Amino acid sequence: MSDAVAAPKARALGPEEKDECMKIFDIFDRNAENIAPVSDTMDMLTKLGQTYTKRETEAIMKEARGPKGDKKNLGPEEWLVLCSKWVRQDDEEEILRAFKVFDANGDGVIDFDEFKFIMQKVGEEPLTDAEVEEAMKEADEDGNGVIDIPEFINLMRRSKSELMRD
């Protein structure tokens, strides 16, 4: 069995997420040279609300730097790679917790009745059956009558991006 620690997978960052990550990077770019010391990475992680062991941090750093990267400093591109891993991990963990709330019977999918129950409880005005049906059709990408985890993740990300535009 290997002692290697796997780093979280990355996802594309939105403009607001990039700005937020770069604000933190700029704090550690003390001389405005577009580099931040690797030794400060644990502090950067803490500011992003992440808690990793030293070993996990080293694995993440190694992956972000690549085989020929500077071992003492991070550039902005490397920092954004790191951020993309953390943002994705937090986002998905939050979404998976929400999925478990919707999936009342714990069978790994959200059926119409489970979806309807939650959708009629949230918001200022409960949704009608027709509105719930429409939302279910939109979320059920493969048309099999249930919402699985990937479909739910897509639904939540679409909803989140729509809220950010409003």
Coordinates of C-alpha atoms in Angstrom, one line a residue:
M1 CA 0.0 0.0 0.0
S2 CA 1.3 3.4 -1.0
D3 CA 1.9 6.3 1.5
A4 CA 1.1 8.8 -1.2
V5 CA -1.5 11.4 -0.4
A6 CA -3.9 12.3 -3.3
A7 CA -4.6 15.9 -3.9
P8 CA -8.2 17.0 -4.5
K9 CA -9.3 17.3 -8.1
A10 CA -9.5 20.8 -9.7
R11 CA -12.4 22.6 -11.4
A12 CA -12.5 25.8 -13.3
L13 CA -12.9 28.9 -11.1
G14 CA -15.4 31.6 -11.8
P15 CA -14.3 35.2 -12.0
E16 CA -15.3 36.0 -8.4
E17 CA -13.5 32.9 -7.1
K18 CA -10.4 33.9 -9.0
D19 CA -10.5 37.4 -7.5
E20 CA -10.9 36.1 -4.0
C21 CA -8.0 33.6 -4.4
M22 CA -5.8 36.3 -5.9
K23 CA -6.5 38.7 -3.0
I24 CA -5.2 36.0 -0.6
F25 CA -2.2 35.4 -2.9
D26 CA -1.4 39.2 -2.9
I27 CA -1.2 39.2 0.9
F28 CA 1.7 36.7 0.7
D29 CA 3.3 38.3 -2.4
R30 CA 5.1 40.6 0.0
N31 CA 7.5 42.3 -2.5
A32 CA 4.9 42.5 -5.3
E33 CA 7.1 40.2 -7.4
N34 CA 4.2 37.9 -8.4
I35 CA 5.5 35.1 -6.1
A36 CA 4.6 33.8 -2.7
P37 CA 6.8 31.7 -0.5
V38 CA 5.8 28.0 -0.3
S39 CA 6.6 28.2 3.4
D40 CA 3.5 30.5 3.7
T41 CA 1.2 27.9 2.1
M42 CA -0.2 26.7 5.4
D43 CA -1.2 30.3 6.3
M44 CA -2.8 30.6 2.8
L45 CA -4.7 27.4 3.3
T46 CA -6.0 28.6 6.7
K47 CA -7.2 31.8 5.2
L48 CA -9.2 29.7 2.7
G49 CA -10.7 27.7 5.6
Q50 CA -8.8 24.6 4.7
T51 CA -7.1 22.3 7.1
Y52 CA -4.5 19.9 5.7
T53 CA -1.7 18.1 7.4
K54 CA 1.9 19.0 6.4
R55 CA 2.1 15.9 4.3
E56 CA -1.2 16.6 2.5
T57 CA 0.0 20.2 1.8
E58 CA 3.3 18.9 0.4
A59 CA 1.4 16.5 -1.9
I60 CA -0.9 19.3 -3.1
M61 CA 2.1 21.7 -3.6
K62 CA 4.0 19.1 -5.6
E63 CA 1.1 18.5 -7.9
A64 CA 0.5 22.3 -8.4
R65 CA 4.1 23.1 -9.1
G66 CA 4.6 20.2 -11.5
P67 CA 7.9 18.4 -12.0
K68 CA 10.0 21.5 -12.8
G69 CA 8.3 24.0 -10.6
D70 CA 10.1 26.3 -8.1
K71 CA 10.3 24.5 -4.8
K72 CA 10.5 27.7 -2.7
N73 CA 7.9 30.0 -4.4
L74 CA 4.5 29.8 -5.9
G75 CA 3.4 31.9 -8.9
P76 CA -0.2 33.2 -9.5
E77 CA -1.0 30.3 -11.9
E78 CA 0.1 27.7 -9.4
W79 CA -1.9 29.4 -6.7
L80 CA -5.0 29.4 -8.8
V81 CA -4.5 25.6 -9.5
L82 CA -4.4 25.1 -5.7
C83 CA -7.5 27.3 -5.2
S84 CA -9.4 25.4 -7.9
K85 CA -8.9 22.2 -5.9
W86 CA -10.1 23.7 -2.6
V87 CA -13.1 25.5 -4.0
R88 CA -14.3 22.3 -5.8
Q89 CA -13.9 20.2 -2.7
D90 CA -15.8 22.6 -0.5
D91 CA -18.5 23.1 -3.1
E92 CA -19.1 19.4 -3.6
E93 CA -19.1 18.5 0.1
E94 CA -21.7 21.2 0.7
I95 CA -23.8 19.9 -2.3
L96 CA -23.5 16.3 -1.1
R97 CA -24.8 17.3 2.3
A98 CA -27.8 18.9 0.6
F99 CA -28.3 15.8 -1.5
K100 CA -28.6 13.7 1.6
V101 CA -31.3 16.0 2.9
F102 CA -33.3 15.6 -0.3
D103 CA -32.7 11.8 -0.5
A104 CA -34.9 11.1 2.5
N105 CA -34.9 7.3 2.1
G106 CA -31.1 7.1 1.4
D107 CA -31.3 5.1 -1.8
G108 CA -28.9 7.4 -3.7
V109 CA -31.4 9.1 -5.9
I110 CA -34.1 11.8 -5.4
D111 CA -37.5 10.7 -6.6
F112 CA -40.4 13.0 -7.4
D113 CA -42.0 12.7 -3.9
E114 CA -38.7 13.5 -2.1
F115 CA -38.1 16.4 -4.5
K116 CA -41.6 17.7 -4.1
F117 CA -41.5 17.5 -0.3
I118 CA -38.4 19.7 -0.1
M119 CA -39.4 22.1 -2.9
Q120 CA -42.7 22.7 -1.3
K121 CA -41.1 23.5 2.0
V122 CA -38.4 26.0 0.8
G123 CA -39.0 29.5 -0.4
E124 CA -41.5 32.1 0.5
E125 CA -44.4 30.5 -1.4
P126 CA -44.6 26.8 -1.8
L127 CA -44.4 25.5 -5.4
T128 CA -47.4 23.9 -7.1
D129 CA -47.2 20.3 -8.3
A130 CA -46.8 21.6 -11.8
E131 CA -43.9 23.8 -10.8
V132 CA -42.2 20.9 -9.0
E133 CA -42.8 18.7 -12.0
E134 CA -41.1 21.3 -14.3
A135 CA -38.1 21.7 -12.0
M136 CA -37.8 17.9 -11.7
K137 CA -37.8 17.6 -15.5
E138 CA -35.1 20.3 -15.8
A139 CA -32.9 18.5 -13.1
D140 CA -33.5 15.0 -14.5
E141 CA -31.0 15.3 -17.4
D142 CA -31.3 11.7 -18.5
G143 CA -35.1 11.5 -18.2
N144 CA -35.1 8.4 -16.0
G145 CA -37.5 9.9 -13.4
V146 CA -35.0 10.4 -10.6
I147 CA -32.2 12.9 -9.8
D148 CA -28.9 11.2 -9.2
I149 CA -25.8 12.9 -7.6
P150 CA -24.2 14.2 -10.8
E151 CA -27.6 15.7 -11.9
F152 CA -28.1 17.2 -8.4
I153 CA -24.6 18.7 -8.5
N154 CA -25.3 20.3 -11.9
L155 CA -28.7 21.6 -10.6
M156 CA -27.1 23.2 -7.6
R157 CA -24.3 24.8 -9.5
R158 CA -26.7 26.2 -12.1
S159 CA -28.9 27.6 -9.3
K160 CA -25.8 29.1 -7.5
S161 CA -24.6 30.8 -10.7
E162 CA -28.1 32.1 -11.4
L163 CA -28.3 33.5 -7.9
M164 CA -24.9 35.2 -8.3
R165 CA -26.2 36.9 -11.5
D166 CA -29.3 38.4 -9.8

